[in-house]
mmCIF file of C-alpha atoms and ligand atoms in Angstrom:
data_model
loop_
_atom_site.group_PDB
_atom_site.id
_atom_site.type_symbol
_atom_site.label_atom_id
_atom_site.label_comp_id
_atom_site.label_asym_id
_atom_site.label_seq_id
_atom_site.Cartn_x
_atom_site.Cartn_y
_atom_site.Cartn_z
ATOM 1 C CA MET A 1 0.512 6.627 24.134
ATOM 2 C CA ILE A 2 3.206 3.982 22.489
ATOM 3 C CA VAL A 3 1.472 1.293 20.470
ATOM 4 C CA THR A 4 2.716 -0.888 17.905
ATOM 5 C CA THR A 5 3.410 -0.173 14.024
ATOM 6 C CA LYS A 6 1.240 -2.881 13.530
ATOM 7 C CA GLN A 7 -1.665 -1.145 15.044
ATOM 8 C CA LEU A 8 -1.313 2.014 13.614
ATOM 9 C CA PHE A 9 -0.975 -0.110 10.015
ATOM 10 C CA ALA A 10 -4.016 -1.930 10.543
ATOM 11 C CA HIS A 11 -6.026 1.392 11.362
ATOM 12 C CA ALA A 12 -4.217 3.139 8.284
ATOM 13 C CA TYR A 13 -4.202 0.722 5.512
ATOM 14 C CA GLY A 14 -5.904 1.920 2.153
ATOM 15 C CA LYS A 15 -7.271 4.721 3.827
ATOM 16 C CA TYR A 16 -4.515 7.130 4.752
ATOM 17 C CA ALA A 17 -1.014 7.191 5.586
ATOM 18 C CA LEU A 18 1.454 7.615 8.944
ATOM 19 C CA GLY A 19 3.786 10.600 8.933
ATOM 20 C CA ALA A 20 7.070 8.864 10.004
ATOM 21 C CA TYR A 21 9.105 12.121 11.053
ATOM 22 C CA ASN A 22 12.915 11.796 12.191
ATOM 23 C CA ILE A 23 14.262 13.197 15.382
ATOM 24 C CA ASN A 24 17.338 14.102 16.478
ATOM 25 C CA ASN A 25 16.250 16.827 19.264
ATOM 26 C CA LEU A 26 14.412 17.812 22.136
ATOM 27 C CA GLU A 27 13.039 20.800 19.946
ATOM 28 C CA GLN A 28 12.137 18.481 17.108
ATOM 29 C CA ILE A 29 10.570 16.104 19.283
ATOM 30 C CA MET A 30 8.446 18.786 20.992
ATOM 31 C CA GLY A 31 7.275 20.606 17.524
ATOM 32 C CA LEU A 32 6.308 17.225 16.330
ATOM 33 C CA PHE A 33 4.219 16.118 19.563
ATOM 34 C CA LYS A 34 2.555 19.557 19.518
ATOM 35 C CA GLY A 35 1.850 19.632 15.598
ATOM 36 C CA ALA A 36 0.165 15.743 15.856
ATOM 37 C CA ILE A 37 -2.199 17.051 19.066
ATOM 38 C CA ASP A 38 -2.605 20.065 16.878
ATOM 39 C CA SER A 39 -4.142 18.152 14.291
ATOM 40 C CA LYS A 40 -5.308 15.355 16.055
ATOM 41 C CA ALA A 41 -3.030 12.488 13.937
ATOM 42 C CA PRO A 42 -1.019 9.327 14.922
ATOM 43 C CA PHE A 43 2.201 9.226 13.893
ATOM 44 C CA ILE A 44 5.851 7.518 13.988
ATOM 45 C CA ILE A 45 8.726 8.859 15.347
ATOM 46 C CA GLN A 46 11.745 7.498 13.768
ATOM 47 C CA ILE A 47 15.300 7.511 14.994
ATOM 48 C CA SER A 48 18.171 6.859 12.747
ATOM 49 C CA LYS A 49 21.655 5.388 13.779
ATOM 50 C CA GLY A 50 23.022 8.716 13.044
ATOM 51 C CA ALA A 51 20.399 10.247 15.796
ATOM 52 C CA ARG A 52 21.096 7.591 17.785
ATOM 53 C CA GLY A 53 24.783 8.483 17.767
ATOM 54 C CA TYR A 54 24.415 12.108 17.762
ATOM 55 C CA THR A 55 24.087 12.777 21.308
ATOM 56 C CA ASP A 56 23.483 9.456 23.345
ATOM 57 C CA LYS A 57 20.647 7.313 22.432
ATOM 58 C CA ARG A 58 19.313 7.169 26.150
ATOM 59 C CA MET A 59 18.436 10.848 25.881
ATOM 60 C CA LEU A 60 16.234 10.707 23.012
ATOM 61 C CA GLU A 61 14.972 7.629 24.546
ATOM 62 C CA GLY A 62 14.715 10.016 27.800
ATOM 63 C CA ILE A 63 13.265 13.004 25.609
ATOM 64 C CA ILE A 64 10.510 10.761 24.012
ATOM 65 C CA ARG A 65 9.542 9.389 26.980
ATOM 66 C CA ALA A 66 8.889 12.944 28.657
ATOM 67 C CA ALA A 67 7.321 13.823 25.555
ATOM 68 C CA GLU A 68 4.558 11.062 26.524
ATOM 69 C CA GLU A 69 4.114 12.336 29.784
ATOM 70 C CA VAL A 70 3.470 16.513 28.614
ATOM 71 C CA PHE A 71 1.284 15.234 25.709
ATOM 72 C CA PRO A 72 -0.892 12.414 27.053
ATOM 73 C CA GLU A 73 -3.264 12.314 24.291
ATOM 74 C CA ALA A 74 -0.500 11.150 21.430
ATOM 75 C CA VAL A 75 -0.410 7.949 20.103
ATOM 76 C CA PHE A 76 2.459 6.912 18.324
ATOM 77 C CA ALA A 77 4.979 4.211 17.380
ATOM 78 C CA VAL A 78 8.917 4.129 17.657
ATOM 79 C CA HIS A 79 10.968 3.048 14.840
ATOM 80 C CA LEU A 80 14.561 2.710 14.193
ATOM 81 C CA ASP A 81 15.072 4.056 10.520
ATOM 82 C CA HIS A 82 17.699 2.488 8.366
ATOM 83 C CA GLY A 83 19.250 0.030 10.303
ATOM 84 C CA ASP A 84 22.149 -2.112 9.931
ATOM 85 C CA GLU A 85 21.797 -5.919 11.665
ATOM 86 C CA LYS A 86 23.637 -5.237 14.647
ATOM 87 C CA THR A 87 21.609 -1.843 15.649
ATOM 88 C CA CYS A 88 18.049 -3.725 15.022
ATOM 89 C CA TYR A 89 19.259 -6.631 17.335
ATOM 90 C CA GLU A 90 19.825 -3.294 19.956
ATOM 91 C CA CYS A 91 16.612 -1.613 19.364
ATOM 92 C CA ILE A 92 14.661 -5.079 19.618
ATOM 93 C CA GLU A 93 16.644 -5.955 22.835
ATOM 94 C CA SER A 94 15.996 -2.602 24.152
ATOM 95 C CA GLY A 95 12.216 -3.013 24.474
ATOM 96 C CA PHE A 96 11.638 0.908 23.322
ATOM 97 C CA TYR A 97 11.387 0.280 19.919
ATOM 98 C CA SER A 98 7.661 -0.682 18.195
ATOM 99 C CA SER A 99 9.476 -1.346 15.109
ATOM 100 C CA VAL A 100 12.861 -1.795 13.505
ATOM 101 C CA MET A 101 13.895 -1.216 9.662
ATOM 102 C CA ILE A 102 16.770 -3.735 8.518
ATOM 103 C CA ASP A 103 18.187 -2.095 5.343
ATOM 104 C CA ALA A 104 19.891 -5.044 3.450
ATOM 105 C CA SER A 105 18.577 -3.726 0.076
ATOM 106 C CA HIS A 106 22.144 -2.546 -1.249
ATOM 107 C CA ASP A 107 22.796 -6.387 -0.649
ATOM 108 C CA PRO A 108 22.488 -9.167 -3.177
ATOM 109 C CA PHE A 109 19.041 -10.721 -2.918
ATOM 110 C CA GLU A 110 19.607 -13.587 -0.905
ATOM 111 C CA GLU A 111 21.777 -12.001 1.242
ATOM 112 C CA ASN A 112 19.206 -9.413 1.557
ATOM 113 C CA VAL A 113 16.634 -12.352 2.274
ATOM 114 C CA ALA A 114 18.879 -14.137 4.993
ATOM 115 C CA ILE A 115 19.758 -10.672 6.954
ATOM 116 C CA THR A 116 16.070 -9.782 6.846
ATOM 117 C CA LYS A 117 14.912 -13.434 7.865
ATOM 118 C CA ARG A 118 17.390 -13.213 11.246
ATOM 119 C CA VAL A 119 16.015 -9.785 12.205
ATOM 120 C CA VAL A 120 12.275 -10.898 11.974
ATOM 121 C CA GLU A 121 13.245 -13.975 13.892
ATOM 122 C CA ALA A 122 14.353 -12.174 16.709
ATOM 123 C CA ALA A 123 12.147 -9.372 16.491
ATOM 124 C CA HIS A 124 8.771 -10.931 16.138
ATOM 125 C CA ALA A 125 10.211 -13.279 19.462
ATOM 126 C CA ARG A 126 10.102 -9.801 21.147
ATOM 127 C CA GLY A 127 6.863 -8.424 19.741
ATOM 128 C CA VAL A 128 8.982 -5.947 17.507
ATOM 129 C CA SER A 129 7.672 -5.569 13.594
ATOM 130 C CA VAL A 130 10.066 -5.286 11.283
ATOM 131 C CA GLU A 131 10.300 -3.071 7.871
ATOM 132 C CA ALA A 132 12.438 -4.485 5.411
ATOM 133 C CA GLU A 133 13.826 -2.598 1.742
ATOM 134 C CA LEU A 134 13.925 -4.046 -1.570
ATOM 135 C CA GLY A 135 14.977 -2.123 -4.472
ATOM 136 C CA MET A 136 17.582 0.917 -4.681
ATOM 137 C CA LEU A 137 16.347 4.281 -4.094
ATOM 138 C CA GLY A 138 17.998 6.939 -5.858
ATOM 139 C CA GLY A 139 20.337 9.483 -4.538
ATOM 140 C CA VAL A 140 22.153 9.337 -1.093
ATOM 141 C CA GLU A 141 21.276 6.618 1.021
ATOM 142 C CA GLU A 142 22.941 6.752 4.520
ATOM 143 C CA ASP A 143 26.464 5.946 3.321
ATOM 144 C CA ILE A 144 25.593 4.511 0.170
ATOM 145 C CA ALA A 145 25.893 6.594 -3.232
ATOM 146 C CA VAL A 146 23.278 5.195 -5.910
ATOM 147 C CA ASP A 147 23.345 6.896 -9.353
ATOM 148 C CA GLU A 148 19.974 8.437 -9.510
ATOM 149 C CA LYS A 149 20.058 7.420 -13.101
ATOM 150 C CA ASN A 150 20.390 3.766 -12.384
ATOM 151 C CA ALA A 151 18.089 3.718 -9.290
ATOM 152 C CA LEU A 152 16.445 0.247 -9.501
ATOM 153 C CA LEU A 153 12.518 0.492 -8.962
ATOM 154 C CA THR A 154 11.238 -2.231 -6.770
ATOM 155 C CA ASP A 155 10.372 -5.427 -8.970
ATOM 156 C CA PRO A 156 6.831 -6.663 -7.829
ATOM 157 C CA ILE A 157 7.664 -10.428 -8.506
ATOM 158 C CA GLU A 158 10.952 -10.441 -6.304
ATOM 159 C CA ALA A 159 8.730 -8.219 -3.407
ATOM 160 C CA LYS A 160 6.501 -11.088 -3.536
ATOM 161 C CA GLU A 161 8.920 -13.753 -3.113
ATOM 162 C CA PHE A 162 11.054 -11.725 -0.422
ATOM 163 C CA VAL A 163 8.320 -10.835 1.805
ATOM 164 C CA ALA A 164 6.919 -14.837 1.878
ATOM 165 C CA GLN A 165 10.696 -15.902 2.069
ATOM 166 C CA THR A 166 11.585 -13.243 4.955
ATOM 167 C CA GLY A 167 8.407 -12.798 7.002
ATOM 168 C CA CYS A 168 8.832 -9.235 7.103
ATOM 169 C CA ASP A 169 5.799 -6.674 8.364
ATOM 170 C CA SER A 170 6.350 -4.023 5.909
ATOM 171 C CA LEU A 171 8.048 -3.434 2.691
ATOM 172 C CA ALA A 172 10.157 -0.274 1.936
ATOM 173 C CA CYS A 173 10.101 0.066 -1.946
ATOM 174 C CA ALA A 174 12.099 1.862 -4.524
ATOM 175 C CA ILE A 175 8.711 3.657 -6.480
ATOM 176 C CA GLY A 176 10.789 6.863 -7.668
ATOM 177 C CA THR A 177 11.943 8.686 -4.734
ATOM 178 C CA SER A 178 15.433 9.357 -3.509
ATOM 179 C CA HIS A 179 16.780 10.667 0.010
ATOM 180 C CA GLY A 180 17.514 14.679 0.339
ATOM 181 C CA ALA A 181 16.780 17.661 -1.127
ATOM 182 C CA TYR A 182 17.528 16.804 -4.788
ATOM 183 C CA LYS A 183 15.290 14.362 -5.857
ATOM 184 C CA PHE A 184 14.138 15.273 -9.473
ATOM 185 C CA SER A 185 15.878 16.765 -12.115
ATOM 186 C CA GLY A 186 12.552 16.642 -14.422
ATOM 187 C CA GLY A 187 9.297 16.901 -13.996
ATOM 188 C CA GLN A 188 9.542 12.957 -12.554
ATOM 189 C CA GLY A 189 6.747 12.083 -9.747
ATOM 190 C CA LEU A 190 5.882 8.777 -8.053
ATOM 191 C CA HIS A 191 5.507 6.016 -10.090
ATOM 192 C CA PHE A 192 1.832 5.075 -9.049
ATOM 193 C CA GLU A 193 1.886 1.909 -11.867
ATOM 194 C CA ARG A 194 4.697 0.319 -10.051
ATOM 195 C CA ILE A 195 2.911 0.604 -6.443
ATOM 196 C CA LYS A 196 -0.078 -0.817 -7.952
ATOM 197 C CA ALA A 197 1.835 -3.453 -9.331
ATOM 198 C CA ILE A 198 3.676 -3.924 -6.042
ATOM 199 C CA GLN A 199 0.577 -4.220 -4.002
ATOM 200 C CA ALA A 200 -1.351 -6.562 -6.312
ATOM 201 C CA GLN A 201 1.559 -9.013 -5.581
ATOM 202 C CA ILE A 202 1.250 -8.620 -1.549
ATOM 203 C CA PRO A 203 -2.007 -7.349 -0.932
ATOM 204 C CA GLY A 204 -2.802 -6.662 2.553
ATOM 205 C CA THR A 205 1.162 -6.104 3.047
ATOM 206 C CA PRO A 206 1.693 -1.877 4.292
ATOM 207 C CA LEU A 207 4.257 -0.152 1.740
ATOM 208 C CA VAL A 208 6.870 2.224 2.856
ATOM 209 C CA MET A 209 7.747 5.354 1.247
ATOM 210 C CA HIS A 210 11.225 6.380 1.894
ATOM 211 C CA GLY A 211 12.520 9.642 0.510
ATOM 212 C CA SER A 212 8.980 11.491 0.852
ATOM 213 C CA SER A 213 9.965 15.130 1.411
ATOM 214 C CA SER A 214 8.764 17.671 -0.582
ATOM 215 C CA VAL A 215 11.369 20.388 -0.563
ATOM 216 C CA PRO A 216 9.162 23.349 -0.656
ATOM 217 C CA GLN A 217 10.726 26.060 -2.861
ATOM 218 C CA ASP A 218 9.775 28.986 -0.893
ATOM 219 C CA GLU A 219 11.822 27.214 2.036
ATOM 220 C CA VAL A 220 14.522 26.918 -0.011
ATOM 221 C CA GLU A 221 14.287 30.340 -1.406
ATOM 222 C CA ARG A 222 14.206 31.912 2.217
ATOM 223 C CA ILE A 223 17.196 30.055 3.082
ATOM 224 C CA ASN A 224 19.057 31.391 0.360
ATOM 225 C CA ALA A 225 17.903 34.999 0.676
ATOM 226 C CA ALA A 226 18.948 34.403 4.405
ATOM 227 C CA GLY A 227 22.745 33.483 3.552
ATOM 228 C CA GLY A 228 22.064 29.535 2.420
ATOM 229 C CA LYS A 229 23.530 28.072 -0.558
ATOM 230 C CA LEU A 230 21.404 25.341 -1.410
ATOM 231 C CA LYS A 231 21.684 24.498 -5.105
ATOM 232 C CA GLU A 232 19.296 25.230 -7.271
ATOM 233 C CA GLY A 233 17.253 21.870 -8.549
ATOM 234 C CA ALA A 234 16.390 21.212 -5.140
ATOM 235 C CA LYS A 235 13.376 19.132 -5.865
ATOM 236 C CA GLY A 236 11.150 16.675 -3.776
ATOM 237 C CA VAL A 237 7.672 15.029 -3.661
ATOM 238 C CA ASP A 238 4.812 16.676 -4.843
ATOM 239 C CA PRO A 239 2.525 16.419 -1.456
ATOM 240 C CA ASN A 240 -0.626 16.363 -3.196
ATOM 241 C CA GLN A 241 0.516 12.255 -3.864
ATOM 242 C CA TYR A 242 0.836 11.178 -0.735
ATOM 243 C CA LEU A 243 -3.012 10.323 -0.311
ATOM 244 C CA PRO A 244 -3.421 8.720 -3.423
ATOM 245 C CA ALA A 245 -0.207 6.625 -2.316
ATOM 246 C CA ALA A 246 -2.062 5.862 0.537
ATOM 247 C CA GLN A 247 -4.712 4.493 -0.700
ATOM 248 C CA LEU A 248 -2.647 2.144 -2.884
ATOM 249 C CA GLY A 249 -1.168 0.835 0.302
ATOM 250 C CA VAL A 250 1.502 3.149 1.507
ATOM 251 C CA CYS A 251 0.878 3.011 5.401
ATOM 252 C CA LYS A 252 4.618 4.927 6.176
ATOM 253 C CA VAL A 253 5.738 8.326 4.408
ATOM 254 C CA ASN A 254 9.106 9.180 5.801
ATOM 255 C CA ILE A 255 10.096 12.812 5.723
ATOM 256 C CA ASP A 256 13.081 14.237 7.442
ATOM 257 C CA THR A 257 14.710 16.710 5.039
ATOM 258 C CA ASP A 258 11.427 19.046 5.047
ATOM 259 C CA GLY A 259 12.103 19.164 9.000
ATOM 260 C CA ARG A 260 15.667 20.133 8.352
ATOM 261 C CA LEU A 261 14.614 22.792 5.791
ATOM 262 C CA VAL A 262 12.106 24.165 8.589
ATOM 263 C CA TRP A 263 15.167 24.709 11.447
ATOM 264 C CA THR A 264 17.538 25.759 8.740
ATOM 265 C CA ARG A 265 15.212 28.613 7.306
ATOM 266 C CA VAL A 266 14.125 29.416 11.151
ATOM 267 C CA HIS A 267 17.676 29.959 12.268
ATOM 268 C CA ARG A 268 19.230 31.736 9.319
ATOM 269 C CA GLU A 269 16.349 34.316 9.480
ATOM 270 C CA PHE A 270 16.228 34.713 13.060
ATOM 271 C CA PHE A 271 19.972 35.365 13.205
ATOM 272 C CA GLN A 272 20.239 37.478 10.081
ATOM 273 C CA SER A 273 17.536 39.627 11.652
ATOM 274 C CA LYS A 274 18.937 39.637 14.896
ATOM 275 C CA PRO A 275 22.715 39.906 14.694
ATOM 276 C CA GLU A 276 23.129 41.082 18.453
ATOM 277 C CA GLU A 277 21.136 37.765 19.601
ATOM 278 C CA PHE A 278 22.977 35.193 21.163
ATOM 279 C CA ASP A 279 20.236 33.612 23.278
ATOM 280 C CA LEU A 280 19.492 30.133 22.002
ATOM 281 C CA ARG A 281 16.076 29.784 23.443
ATOM 282 C CA PRO A 282 14.140 32.477 21.036
ATOM 283 C CA ALA A 283 14.912 31.145 17.717
ATOM 284 C CA GLY A 284 14.220 27.186 19.762
ATOM 285 C CA LYS A 285 10.902 29.000 20.598
ATOM 286 C CA VAL A 286 10.312 30.214 16.794
ATOM 287 C CA PHE A 287 11.297 26.575 15.473
ATOM 288 C CA MET A 288 9.394 24.330 17.837
ATOM 289 C CA ALA A 289 6.036 26.477 16.430
ATOM 290 C CA GLU A 290 7.256 26.617 12.906
ATOM 291 C CA TYR A 291 7.971 22.673 13.077
ATOM 292 C CA ALA A 292 4.499 22.080 14.818
ATOM 293 C CA LYS A 293 2.964 24.127 11.860
ATOM 294 C CA PHE A 294 4.872 22.088 9.303
ATOM 295 C CA ILE A 295 3.551 18.817 10.737
ATOM 296 C CA VAL A 296 0.065 19.649 10.999
ATOM 297 C CA SER A 297 0.294 20.763 7.030
ATOM 298 C CA ARG A 298 1.804 17.247 6.588
ATOM 299 C CA ASN A 299 -0.750 15.455 8.283
ATOM 300 C CA GLU A 300 -3.537 17.012 6.459
ATOM 301 C CA LEU A 301 -2.705 15.864 3.575
ATOM 302 C CA LEU A 302 -1.450 12.275 4.622
ATOM 303 C CA GLY A 303 -5.053 12.201 5.617
ATOM 304 C CA SER A 304 -3.790 11.339 9.302
ATOM 305 C CA ALA A 305 -5.300 14.354 10.737
ATOM 306 C CA GLY A 306 -8.330 13.679 12.585
ATOM 307 C CA GLN A 307 -7.520 10.324 13.058
ATOM 308 C CA LEU A 308 -6.445 10.317 16.494
ATOM 309 C CA ASP A 309 -9.811 9.076 18.519
ATOM 310 C CA SER A 310 -10.678 6.778 16.135
ATOM 311 C CA VAL A 311 -7.013 5.122 16.391
ATOM 312 C CA ARG A 312 -6.678 5.362 20.076
ATOM 313 C CA GLU A 313 -9.863 3.306 20.571
ATOM 314 C CA PHE A 314 -8.756 0.949 18.037
ATOM 315 C CA ALA A 315 -5.576 0.569 19.571
ATOM 316 C CA THR A 316 -7.044 -0.276 23.167
ATOM 317 C CA LYS A 317 -9.465 -2.780 22.058
ATOM 318 C CA LYS A 318 -6.878 -5.039 20.588
HETATM 319 O O1 G3H B 1 16.853 8.513 5.231
HETATM 320 C C1 G3H B 1 17.853 8.826 6.311
HETATM 321 C C2 G3H B 1 17.532 9.676 7.157
HETATM 322 O O2 G3H B 1 17.245 11.157 6.421
HETATM 323 C C3 G3H B 1 18.064 9.864 8.289
HETATM 324 O O3 G3H B 1 19.069 10.583 8.140
HETATM 325 O O4 G3H B 1 21.155 8.975 8.736
HETATM 326 O O5 G3H B 1 21.469 11.696 8.559
HETATM 327 O O6 G3H B 1 19.977 10.659 10.324
HETATM 328 P P1 G3H B 1 20.799 10.530 8.839
HETATM 329 P P1 13P B 2 13.741 12.521 3.008
HETATM 330 O O1 13P B 2 15.160 12.637 2.352
HETATM 331 O O2 13P B 2 12.941 13.068 1.677
HETATM 332 O O3 13P B 2 13.411 13.116 4.199
HETATM 333 O O4 13P B 2 13.244 11.044 3.182
HETATM 334 C C1 13P B 2 13.599 10.351 4.478
HETATM 335 C C2 13P B 2 13.548 9.232 5.108
HETATM 336 O O5 13P B 2 13.352 8.394 3.943
HETATM 337 C C3 13P B 2 13.880 8.549 6.500
HETATM 338 O O6 13P B 2 14.291 7.160 6.334
HETATM 339 ZN ZN1 ZN B 3 15.143 6.394 4.316
#
């Protein structure tokens, strides 16, 4: 059952966070739905501009609609990840998306406000909610590289002004994370004080954490042992910090890189151990099962595991 992102946030706020998982293909979608059902968790399926262009956006929509039939118990929202203005309008018009993210955080504040406001107006007219971003995440975000050292944490006072001026429904904040596998070079972690300060300025507004992958060290080691060359120092967010962040108003935790690592490990190990194999399905089967296991582990850490029946009841009542 596709529900609104708003309903999911209202149920989760202050208690747990929804895993927002990026998908690009059939196998990821199957593993995601299976893991969500196994852990009895609601979730957000998110589609980036790159994912929409990988095959054809209609393929992903078709597969997700089929998954909804194959897994009738699933409760989820469909979200555009890192949209530009044009893609946001396309998704809003399509009627398929529960929410869109307008990412104009690389623009100056006033410009970010103006773009976000236009998208909010178009989205709200169609019952779609909007995630906006303020502040700069370190690392590589889509095609924009930001020097990690100069990464700008979200300013709480600006956050208040931004939400008031734009009417956005949730806010992606820079709170110490960055995209990809190389997040921290030292012992840094999430800036809890900053999350608290932002939330104090905009109580009730769900916060979104991008760049939340944990980059498990054993995963990196297995990939490299099977011929990979991931650089040393690949490091992610401590997944034990998801729940404390959720309790401070972080309702959506974006995870993409970790899923890519599962894919890479499974396929490298599979074909290394079976060099004579050329059927893609046995490896695909292993991946779907392993990705489902990964989703269960994340939903348990996010606190979304076990919420499925309660969220379904909540969403159908509203
Ligand atoms: O934050 C970006 C996401 O990981 C999506 O990545 O644009 O390569 O699909 P992508
Ligand atoms: P990771 O690269 O940490 O998985 O972050 C994904 C993300 O923020 C998608 O928007
Ligand atoms: Zn992101």
